[in-house]
């Protein structure tokens, strides 16, 4: 664990949002049945694509499935690479390679990215393709890592390859964890026939490691209502502060101050049409959409509070004081009235929306494990 990781662990140990919530337990009824079905089908799968979130390459692994997955031909697809820090991603690729594990960062919404994944799948199945008339590829992963989006993109590519193939329904895609609740198969190739199975996202029944659970919640793999938006937002602030990330937003802060000095009072009126993103709907339940200006004001507020902070970030009590100050600053930056009911919840939801949409920049929350060298 890196030095920053140790500080985070220490600070999280006694903080209220950690001890108050206890273990994270989200295991809807369909997950138990889905887990049994997945285990049954894994026995006959020729290759498994395990989809993980690039921002949490280890935390987004279903630990209960790992013993079975490690014995199969497996490709770990690190999805949402556009939201992950590219300066750290290469270290994760090196890590998985050192573990003799095939790994490929992808964007499930990019056809060229998924095409590279399919080329790797065919390469890994090369020996079996020559011997078997039918091959089965399974796509597994925890909720909301982008499995169904990947399946849909694979189906689009397959349809263009095999125009005479009977049309299949696309997998249902949703922004909330737990959308795919049964196992559906798609034929993606002929001679030999290759079927891809999409599966529901399943978690372990109880996530005993609090930090792993909070990372999953922060990435959207656990419903916000299970953990609590405020608790997740506090965790994100703890991560940003202990890594001193806001200090890298100095230029953003200076530009924001200049804009205010040049005639803007900082009280912008945003029309809902201006807030809509140019491409896709932001992946959160609140369905609130933000423009770059809002993200910059949030970055500026966090820079100001951290740069002016004179306490010890390694002291959990002082870190909590800083986070309280930042909640007040975020409330102003996000234009949320202090008289509004549940103002802190509103701040938390909007702050998390910005993070999950990548508006605060690319991040990887997991630390790259240090492999012990054998002498």
CSV table of C-alpha atoms in Angstrom, one decimal:
chain,number,residue,atom,x,y,z
A,1,UNK,CA,0.0,0.0,0.0
A,2,UNK,CA,1.3,3.5,-0.9
A,3,UNK,CA,1.9,6.2,1.7
A,4,UNK,CA,-1.3,8.0,0.7
A,5,UNK,CA,-3.2,4.7,1.0
A,6,UNK,CA,-2.0,4.2,4.5
A,7,UNK,CA,-3.1,7.8,5.5
A,8,UNK,CA,-6.5,7.1,4.0
A,9,UNK,CA,-6.8,3.9,5.9
A,10,UNK,CA,-5.8,5.5,9.1
A,11,UNK,CA,-8.1,8.5,8.7
A,12,UNK,CA,-11.1,6.3,7.7
A,13,UNK,CA,-10.6,4.1,10.7
A,14,UNK,CA,-12.5,6.3,13.2
A,15,UNK,CA,-14.4,8.7,11.0
A,16,UNK,CA,-18.1,8.9,11.6
A,17,UNK,CA,-19.2,8.0,8.1
A,18,UNK,CA,-17.2,4.8,8.4
A,19,UNK,CA,-18.2,3.5,11.8
A,20,UNK,CA,-21.8,4.8,11.5
A,21,UNK,CA,-22.7,2.7,8.6
A,22,UNK,CA,-21.1,-0.6,9.4
A,23,UNK,CA,-20.7,-3.4,6.8
A,24,UNK,CA,-22.3,-2.7,3.4
A,25,UNK,CA,-24.9,-5.3,2.6
A,26,UNK,CA,-26.8,-5.2,-0.7
A,27,UNK,CA,-27.8,-8.6,-2.0
A,28,UNK,CA,-31.3,-8.4,-3.7
A,29,UNK,CA,-33.1,-11.7,-4.1
A,30,UNK,CA,-32.3,-11.9,-7.8
A,31,UNK,CA,-28.6,-11.9,-7.1
A,32,UNK,CA,-28.7,-15.2,-5.2
A,33,UNK,CA,-30.4,-16.9,-8.1
A,34,UNK,CA,-28.1,-15.2,-10.6
A,35,UNK,CA,-25.0,-16.3,-8.7
A,36,UNK,CA,-26.1,-19.9,-8.8
A,37,UNK,CA,-26.9,-19.6,-12.6
A,38,UNK,CA,-23.5,-18.0,-13.3
A,39,UNK,CA,-21.6,-20.7,-11.4
A,40,UNK,CA,-23.5,-23.4,-13.3
A,41,UNK,CA,-22.7,-21.8,-16.7
A,42,UNK,CA,-19.1,-21.1,-15.8
A,43,UNK,CA,-18.5,-24.9,-15.9
A,44,UNK,CA,-19.1,-24.9,-19.7
A,45,UNK,CA,-17.7,-21.5,-20.6
A,46,UNK,CA,-14.7,-21.6,-23.0
A,47,UNK,CA,-13.7,-18.0,-22.1
A,48,UNK,CA,-14.8,-15.4,-19.5
A,49,UNK,CA,-14.7,-11.7,-20.0
A,50,UNK,CA,-14.7,-10.2,-16.5
A,51,UNK,CA,-15.7,-6.6,-16.7
A,52,UNK,CA,-14.3,-4.3,-14.0
A,53,UNK,CA,-14.4,-0.6,-13.5
A,54,UNK,CA,-11.1,1.0,-14.5
A,55,UNK,CA,-11.3,3.4,-11.5
A,56,UNK,CA,-11.3,0.4,-9.1
A,57,UNK,CA,-9.5,-2.5,-10.8
A,58,UNK,CA,-9.4,-4.6,-7.7
A,59,UNK,CA,-12.4,-3.4,-5.7
A,60,UNK,CA,-14.7,-4.1,-8.6
A,61,UNK,CA,-13.9,-7.8,-8.7
A,62,UNK,CA,-16.4,-10.2,-7.2
A,63,UNK,CA,-14.3,-12.1,-4.7
A,64,UNK,CA,-16.7,-15.0,-4.5
A,65,UNK,CA,-16.3,-15.7,-8.2
A,66,UNK,CA,-12.5,-15.4,-8.3
A,67,UNK,CA,-11.6,-19.0,-7.5
A,68,UNK,CA,-13.7,-20.2,-10.5
A,69,UNK,CA,-12.6,-17.4,-12.8
A,70,UNK,CA,-8.9,-17.9,-12.1
A,71,UNK,CA,-9.2,-21.5,-13.5
A,72,UNK,CA,-10.8,-20.4,-16.8
A,73,UNK,CA,-9.5,-18.6,-19.8
A,74,UNK,CA,-10.1,-15.1,-18.7
A,75,UNK,CA,-9.8,-11.6,-20.0
A,76,UNK,CA,-10.2,-8.7,-17.5
A,77,UNK,CA,-11.8,-5.8,-19.4
A,78,UNK,CA,-11.2,-2.6,-17.5
A,79,UNK,CA,-14.2,-0.6,-18.7
A,80,UNK,CA,-14.8,3.2,-18.4
A,81,UNK,CA,-11.1,3.8,-19.2
A,82,UNK,CA,-12.1,7.3,-20.3
A,83,UNK,CA,-12.9,8.0,-16.6
A,84,UNK,CA,-9.6,6.6,-15.3
A,85,UNK,CA,-6.2,8.3,-14.9
A,86,UNK,CA,-4.1,7.3,-17.9
A,87,UNK,CA,-0.9,8.1,-16.0
A,88,UNK,CA,-1.7,5.3,-13.6
A,89,UNK,CA,-3.5,2.9,-15.9
A,90,UNK,CA,-0.3,1.7,-17.5
A,91,UNK,CA,0.9,0.6,-14.0
A,92,UNK,CA,-2.3,-1.6,-13.7
A,93,UNK,CA,-1.6,-3.1,-17.0
A,94,UNK,CA,1.9,-4.0,-15.9
A,95,UNK,CA,0.6,-5.4,-12.7
A,96,UNK,CA,-1.9,-7.8,-14.4
A,97,UNK,CA,0.8,-8.8,-16.9
A,98,UNK,CA,3.1,-9.7,-14.0
A,99,UNK,CA,0.3,-11.8,-12.6
A,100,UNK,CA,0.1,-13.6,-16.0
A,101,UNK,CA,-3.5,-12.3,-16.5
A,102,UNK,CA,-4.8,-10.9,-19.8
A,103,UNK,CA,-6.1,-7.4,-19.2
A,104,UNK,CA,-7.4,-4.7,-21.6
A,105,UNK,CA,-8.7,-1.2,-20.8
A,106,UNK,CA,-11.8,-0.5,-22.8
A,107,UNK,CA,-14.6,2.0,-23.4
A,108,UNK,CA,-17.7,-0.1,-24.0
A,109,UNK,CA,-19.3,2.8,-25.9
A,110,UNK,CA,-16.4,2.8,-28.4
A,111,UNK,CA,-16.7,0.4,-31.3
A,112,UNK,CA,-12.9,0.5,-32.0
A,113,UNK,CA,-12.2,-0.2,-28.4
A,114,UNK,CA,-14.5,-3.2,-28.2
A,115,UNK,CA,-13.2,-4.5,-31.6
A,116,UNK,CA,-9.7,-4.8,-30.0
A,117,UNK,CA,-11.3,-6.8,-27.1
A,118,UNK,CA,-12.9,-9.2,-29.7
A,119,UNK,CA,-9.6,-9.6,-31.5
A,120,UNK,CA,-8.1,-10.7,-28.2
A,121,UNK,CA,-11.0,-13.0,-27.5
A,122,UNK,CA,-10.5,-14.7,-30.9
A,123,UNK,CA,-6.7,-15.0,-30.2
A,124,UNK,CA,-7.3,-16.7,-26.9
A,125,UNK,CA,-9.8,-19.1,-28.4
A,126,UNK,CA,-7.7,-19.8,-31.5
A,127,UNK,CA,-6.9,-23.4,-30.5
A,128,UNK,CA,-10.5,-24.2,-29.5
A,129,UNK,CA,-11.9,-22.6,-32.7
A,130,UNK,CA,-10.2,-25.3,-34.8
A,131,UNK,CA,-11.6,-28.1,-32.7
A,132,UNK,CA,-15.0,-27.1,-31.4
A,133,UNK,CA,-18.2,-26.4,-33.4
A,134,UNK,CA,-19.7,-24.2,-30.7
A,135,UNK,CA,-17.9,-21.9,-28.2
A,136,UNK,CA,-19.3,-20.0,-25.2
A,137,UNK,CA,-18.0,-16.7,-23.9
A,138,UNK,CA,-19.4,-15.4,-20.7
A,139,UNK,CA,-19.5,-11.7,-19.6
A,140,UNK,CA,-19.5,-11.3,-15.8
A,141,UNK,CA,-19.0,-8.5,-13.4
A,142,UNK,CA,-20.4,-6.6,-10.5
A,143,UNK,CA,-23.3,-4.2,-11.1
A,144,UNK,CA,-22.9,-1.1,-13.2
A,145,UNK,CA,-19.5,-1.8,-14.7
A,146,UNK,CA,-20.9,-1.7,-18.2
A,147,UNK,CA,-21.5,-5.3,-19.1
A,148,UNK,CA,-24.7,-4.7,-21.0
A,149,UNK,CA,-23.2,-1.7,-22.9
A,150,UNK,CA,-20.4,-4.0,-23.9
A,151,UNK,CA,-22.8,-6.7,-25.0
A,152,UNK,CA,-24.7,-4.3,-27.1
A,153,UNK,CA,-21.5,-3.0,-28.8
A,154,UNK,CA,-20.4,-6.6,-29.5
A,155,UNK,CA,-23.8,-7.4,-31.0
A,156,UNK,CA,-23.5,-4.3,-33.3
A,157,UNK,CA,-20.1,-5.5,-34.5
A,158,UNK,CA,-21.4,-9.1,-35.0
A,159,UNK,CA,-24.4,-7.8,-37.0
A,160,UNK,CA,-22.1,-6.0,-39.4
A,161,UNK,CA,-19.8,-9.0,-39.7
A,162,UNK,CA,-22.7,-11.4,-40.3
A,163,UNK,CA,-25.6,-9.5,-42.0
A,164,UNK,CA,-27.6,-12.7,-42.7
A,165,UNK,CA,-27.6,-13.5,-39.0
A,166,UNK,CA,-31.0,-13.4,-37.3
A,167,UNK,CA,-31.5,-10.2,-35.4
A,168,UNK,CA,-31.2,-10.5,-31.6
A,169,UNK,CA,-32.6,-8.2,-29.0
A,170,UNK,CA,-30.0,-5.8,-27.5
A,171,UNK,CA,-29.3,-6.1,-23.8
A,172,UNK,CA,-31.2,-3.6,-21.6
A,173,UNK,CA,-28.9,-0.9,-20.4
A,174,UNK,CA,-29.5,1.3,-17.4
A,175,UNK,CA,-27.6,3.8,-15.2
A,176,UNK,CA,-28.5,2.0,-12.0
A,177,UNK,CA,-27.0,-1.2,-10.6
A,178,UNK,CA,-29.1,-4.3,-11.0
A,179,UNK,CA,-30.8,-3.6,-14.4
A,180,UNK,CA,-29.9,-7.0,-16.0
A,181,UNK,CA,-31.7,-9.6,-13.8
A,182,UNK,CA,-31.5,-12.7,-15.9
A,183,UNK,CA,-29.0,-14.4,-18.2
A,184,UNK,CA,-29.5,-13.8,-22.0
A,185,UNK,CA,-27.4,-15.2,-24.8
A,186,UNK,CA,-26.4,-13.6,-28.1
A,187,UNK,CA,-24.9,-15.4,-31.1
A,188,UNK,CA,-22.0,-13.3,-32.3
A,189,UNK,CA,-20.3,-15.5,-34.9
A,190,UNK,CA,-20.7,-18.6,-37.1
A,191,UNK,CA,-18.3,-21.4,-38.2
A,192,UNK,CA,-17.7,-22.0,-35.4
A,193,UNK,CA,-20.8,-20.6,-33.6
A,194,UNK,CA,-19.7,-18.3,-30.7
A,195,UNK,CA,-22.3,-17.3,-28.2
A,196,UNK,CA,-21.8,-14.5,-25.7
A,197,UNK,CA,-23.8,-14.6,-22.5
A,198,UNK,CA,-24.6,-11.4,-20.6
A,199,UNK,CA,-25.2,-12.0,-16.9
A,200,UNK,CA,-26.7,-9.9,-14.1
A,201,UNK,CA,-24.2,-7.9,-11.9
A,202,UNK,CA,-23.7,-9.7,-8.7
A,203,UNK,CA,-21.9,-8.7,-5.5
A,204,UNK,CA,-20.8,-10.8,-2.5
A,205,UNK,CA,-23.6,-10.9,0.1
A,206,UNK,CA,-21.7,-8.8,2.5
A,207,UNK,CA,-18.7,-6.4,1.9
A,208,UNK,CA,-16.8,-6.6,5.1
A,209,UNK,CA,-14.0,-4.3,4.0
A,210,UNK,CA,-15.5,-0.8,4.5
A,211,UNK,CA,-13.2,1.0,2.1
A,212,UNK,CA,-13.9,-1.5,-0.7
A,213,UNK,CA,-17.6,-1.1,-0.1
A,214,UNK,CA,-17.3,2.7,-0.3
A,215,UNK,CA,-15.3,2.5,-3.5
A,216,UNK,CA,-18.0,0.3,-5.0
A,217,UNK,CA,-20.7,2.8,-3.9
A,218,UNK,CA,-18.7,5.8,-5.2
A,219,UNK,CA,-18.4,4.1,-8.6
A,220,UNK,CA,-22.1,3.3,-8.6
A,221,UNK,CA,-22.0,-0.4,-8.2
A,222,UNK,CA,-24.0,-0.2,-5.0
A,223,UNK,CA,-27.2,1.9,-4.9
A,224,UNK,CA,-26.7,5.2,-3.2
A,225,UNK,CA,-29.6,4.6,-0.9
A,226,UNK,CA,-28.0,1.6,0.6
A,227,UNK,CA,-24.9,3.5,1.8
A,228,UNK,CA,-26.1,7.0,1.9
A,229,UNK,CA,-25.1,9.8,-0.5
A,230,UNK,CA,-23.6,12.0,2.3
A,231,UNK,CA,-21.5,9.1,3.5
A,232,UNK,CA,-20.2,8.5,0.0
A,233,UNK,CA,-19.5,12.2,-0.6
A,234,UNK,CA,-17.6,12.4,2.7
A,235,UNK,CA,-15.5,9.4,1.6
A,236,UNK,CA,-14.7,11.1,-1.8
A,237,UNK,CA,-13.6,14.3,0.0
A,238,UNK,CA,-11.4,12.2,2.3
A,239,UNK,CA,-9.7,10.6,-0.7
A,240,UNK,CA,-9.3,14.0,-2.6
A,241,UNK,CA,-7.9,15.7,0.5
A,242,UNK,CA,-5.4,13.0,1.6
A,243,UNK,CA,-4.1,12.8,-2.0
A,244,UNK,CA,-4.1,16.6,-2.1
A,245,UNK,CA,-5.8,16.5,-5.4
A,246,UNK,CA,-7.5,19.9,-5.1
A,247,UNK,CA,-4.1,21.6,-5.0
A,248,UNK,CA,-3.7,20.7,-8.6
A,249,UNK,CA,-6.7,22.8,-9.4
A,250,UNK,CA,-4.9,26.1,-8.7
A,251,UNK,CA,-5.2,27.4,-12.3
A,252,UNK,CA,-8.9,26.6,-12.3
A,253,UNK,CA,-9.3,28.5,-9.1
A,254,UNK,CA,-7.3,31.5,-10.4
A,255,UNK,CA,-9.3,31.6,-13.6
A,256,UNK,CA,-12.6,31.5,-11.7
A,257,UNK,CA,-11.5,34.4,-9.5
A,258,UNK,CA,-10.5,36.4,-12.6
A,259,UNK,CA,-13.9,35.8,-14.1
A,260,UNK,CA,-15.6,37.1,-11.0
A,261,UNK,CA,-13.4,40.1,-10.9
A,262,UNK,CA,-14.2,40.9,-14.5
A,263,UNK,CA,-17.8,41.5,-13.8
A,264,UNK,CA,-19.3,38.2,-12.8
A,265,UNK,CA,-20.8,38.0,-9.3
A,266,UNK,CA,-20.6,34.2,-9.3
A,267,UNK,CA,-24.4,33.9,-9.2
A,268,UNK,CA,-24.9,32.4,-12.6
A,269,UNK,CA,-28.4,31.5,-13.8
A,270,UNK,CA,-28.3,28.2,-15.7
A,271,UNK,CA,-31.0,27.3,-18.1
A,272,UNK,CA,-31.8,23.6,-18.0
A,273,UNK,CA,-31.1,23.4,-21.8
A,274,UNK,CA,-27.6,24.7,-21.1
A,275,UNK,CA,-27.0,22.1,-18.5
A,276,UNK,CA,-27.7,19.1,-20.8
A,277,UNK,CA,-24.5,17.3,-21.9
A,278,UNK,CA,-23.7,17.2,-25.6
A,279,UNK,CA,-23.4,13.4,-25.8
A,280,UNK,CA,-25.1,11.2,-23.3
A,281,UNK,CA,-27.1,11.4,-20.1
A,282,UNK,CA,-25.0,11.4,-17.0
A,283,UNK,CA,-25.1,8.0,-15.2
A,284,UNK,CA,-26.8,8.9,-11.9
A,285,UNK,CA,-30.3,8.6,-10.5
A,286,UNK,CA,-30.8,12.3,-9.9
A,287,UNK,CA,-30.7,13.0,-13.7
A,288,UNK,CA,-29.1,16.4,-13.0
A,289,UNK,CA,-26.9,17.6,-15.8
A,290,UNK,CA,-23.9,19.9,-15.4
A,291,UNK,CA,-21.8,22.1,-17.6
A,292,UNK,CA,-18.1,22.6,-17.2
A,293,UNK,CA,-18.6,25.9,-15.4
A,294,UNK,CA,-20.2,24.2,-12.4
A,295,UNK,CA,-17.3,21.7,-12.2
A,296,UNK,CA,-14.8,24.5,-12.2
A,297,UNK,CA,-16.6,26.3,-9.4
A,298,UNK,CA,-16.6,23.1,-7.3
A,299,UNK,CA,-12.9,22.6,-8.1
A,300,UNK,CA,-12.2,26.2,-7.1
A,301,UNK,CA,-14.1,25.8,-3.8
A,302,UNK,CA,-12.2,22.7,-2.9
A,303,UNK,CA,-8.8,24.3,-3.8
A,304,UNK,CA,-9.6,27.3,-1.6
A,305,UNK,CA,-10.6,25.2,1.5
A,306,UNK,CA,-7.7,22.8,1.2
A,307,UNK,CA,-5.0,25.5,0.5
A,308,UNK,CA,-6.2,27.5,3.5
A,309,UNK,CA,-6.4,24.5,5.8
A,310,UNK,CA,-3.6,24.5,8.5
A,311,UNK,CA,-4.5,21.3,10.2
A,312,UNK,CA,-3.1,17.8,10.0
A,313,UNK,CA,-4.7,15.7,7.3
A,314,UNK,CA,-3.4,12.6,9.0
A,315,UNK,CA,-5.5,13.4,12.1
A,316,UNK,CA,-9.0,12.0,11.5
A,317,UNK,CA,-10.7,14.7,13.7
A,318,UNK,CA,-9.0,17.5,11.8
A,319,UNK,CA,-9.8,15.9,8.5
A,320,UNK,CA,-13.5,15.8,9.5
A,321,UNK,CA,-13.4,19.5,10.3
A,322,UNK,CA,-12.0,20.2,6.8
A,323,UNK,CA,-14.7,18.1,5.2
A,324,UNK,CA,-17.4,20.0,7.1
A,325,UNK,CA,-15.9,23.3,5.8
A,326,UNK,CA,-15.9,21.9,2.3
A,327,UNK,CA,-19.5,20.9,2.5
A,328,UNK,CA,-20.4,24.5,3.2
A,329,UNK,CA,-18.2,25.7,0.3
A,330,UNK,CA,-19.7,23.1,-2.1
A,331,UNK,CA,-23.2,24.3,-1.1
A,332,UNK,CA,-22.3,27.8,-2.2
A,333,UNK,CA,-20.6,26.6,-5.4
A,334,UNK,CA,-23.5,24.4,-6.3
A,335,UNK,CA,-26.0,27.2,-5.6
A,336,UNK,CA,-28.0,25.3,-3.1
A,337,UNK,CA,-29.9,27.4,-0.6
A,338,UNK,CA,-29.1,26.9,3.0
A,339,UNK,CA,-32.9,27.0,3.6
A,340,UNK,CA,-33.4,24.0,1.4
A,341,UNK,CA,-34.6,20.8,3.0
A,342,UNK,CA,-32.0,18.1,3.0
A,343,UNK,CA,-29.4,20.6,1.6
A,344,UNK,CA,-26.5,18.3,2.5
A,345,UNK,CA,-28.1,15.4,0.6
A,346,UNK,CA,-28.5,17.7,-2.4
A,347,UNK,CA,-24.9,18.8,-2.2
A,348,UNK,CA,-23.8,15.1,-2.0
A,349,UNK,CA,-25.9,14.0,-5.0
A,350,UNK,CA,-24.6,16.8,-7.2
A,351,UNK,CA,-21.0,16.4,-6.1
A,352,UNK,CA,-21.2,12.6,-6.8
A,353,UNK,CA,-22.8,13.3,-10.2
A,354,UNK,CA,-19.8,15.5,-11.2
A,355,UNK,CA,-17.3,12.8,-10.1
A,356,UNK,CA,-19.1,9.9,-11.8
A,357,UNK,CA,-19.4,11.8,-15.0
A,358,UNK,CA,-15.7,12.5,-15.0
A,359,UNK,CA,-16.2,16.3,-14.7
A,360,UNK,CA,-13.7,16.5,-11.9
A,361,UNK,CA,-11.0,14.7,-13.9
A,362,UNK,CA,-9.9,11.1,-14.3
A,363,UNK,CA,-9.2,9.0,-11.2
A,364,UNK,CA,-8.1,5.6,-10.2
A,365,UNK,CA,-9.1,4.9,-6.5
A,366,UNK,CA,-7.3,1.6,-6.0
A,367,UNK,CA,-3.6,1.5,-5.2
A,368,UNK,CA,-1.5,-0.8,-7.4
A,369,UNK,CA,-0.4,-3.8,-5.3
A,370,UNK,CA,3.3,-4.2,-4.7
A,371,UNK,CA,4.4,-7.7,-5.7
A,372,UNK,CA,7.0,-9.2,-3.5
A,373,UNK,CA,10.1,-10.1,-5.5
A,374,UNK,CA,11.4,-13.6,-5.2
A,375,UNK,CA,15.1,-13.8,-4.6
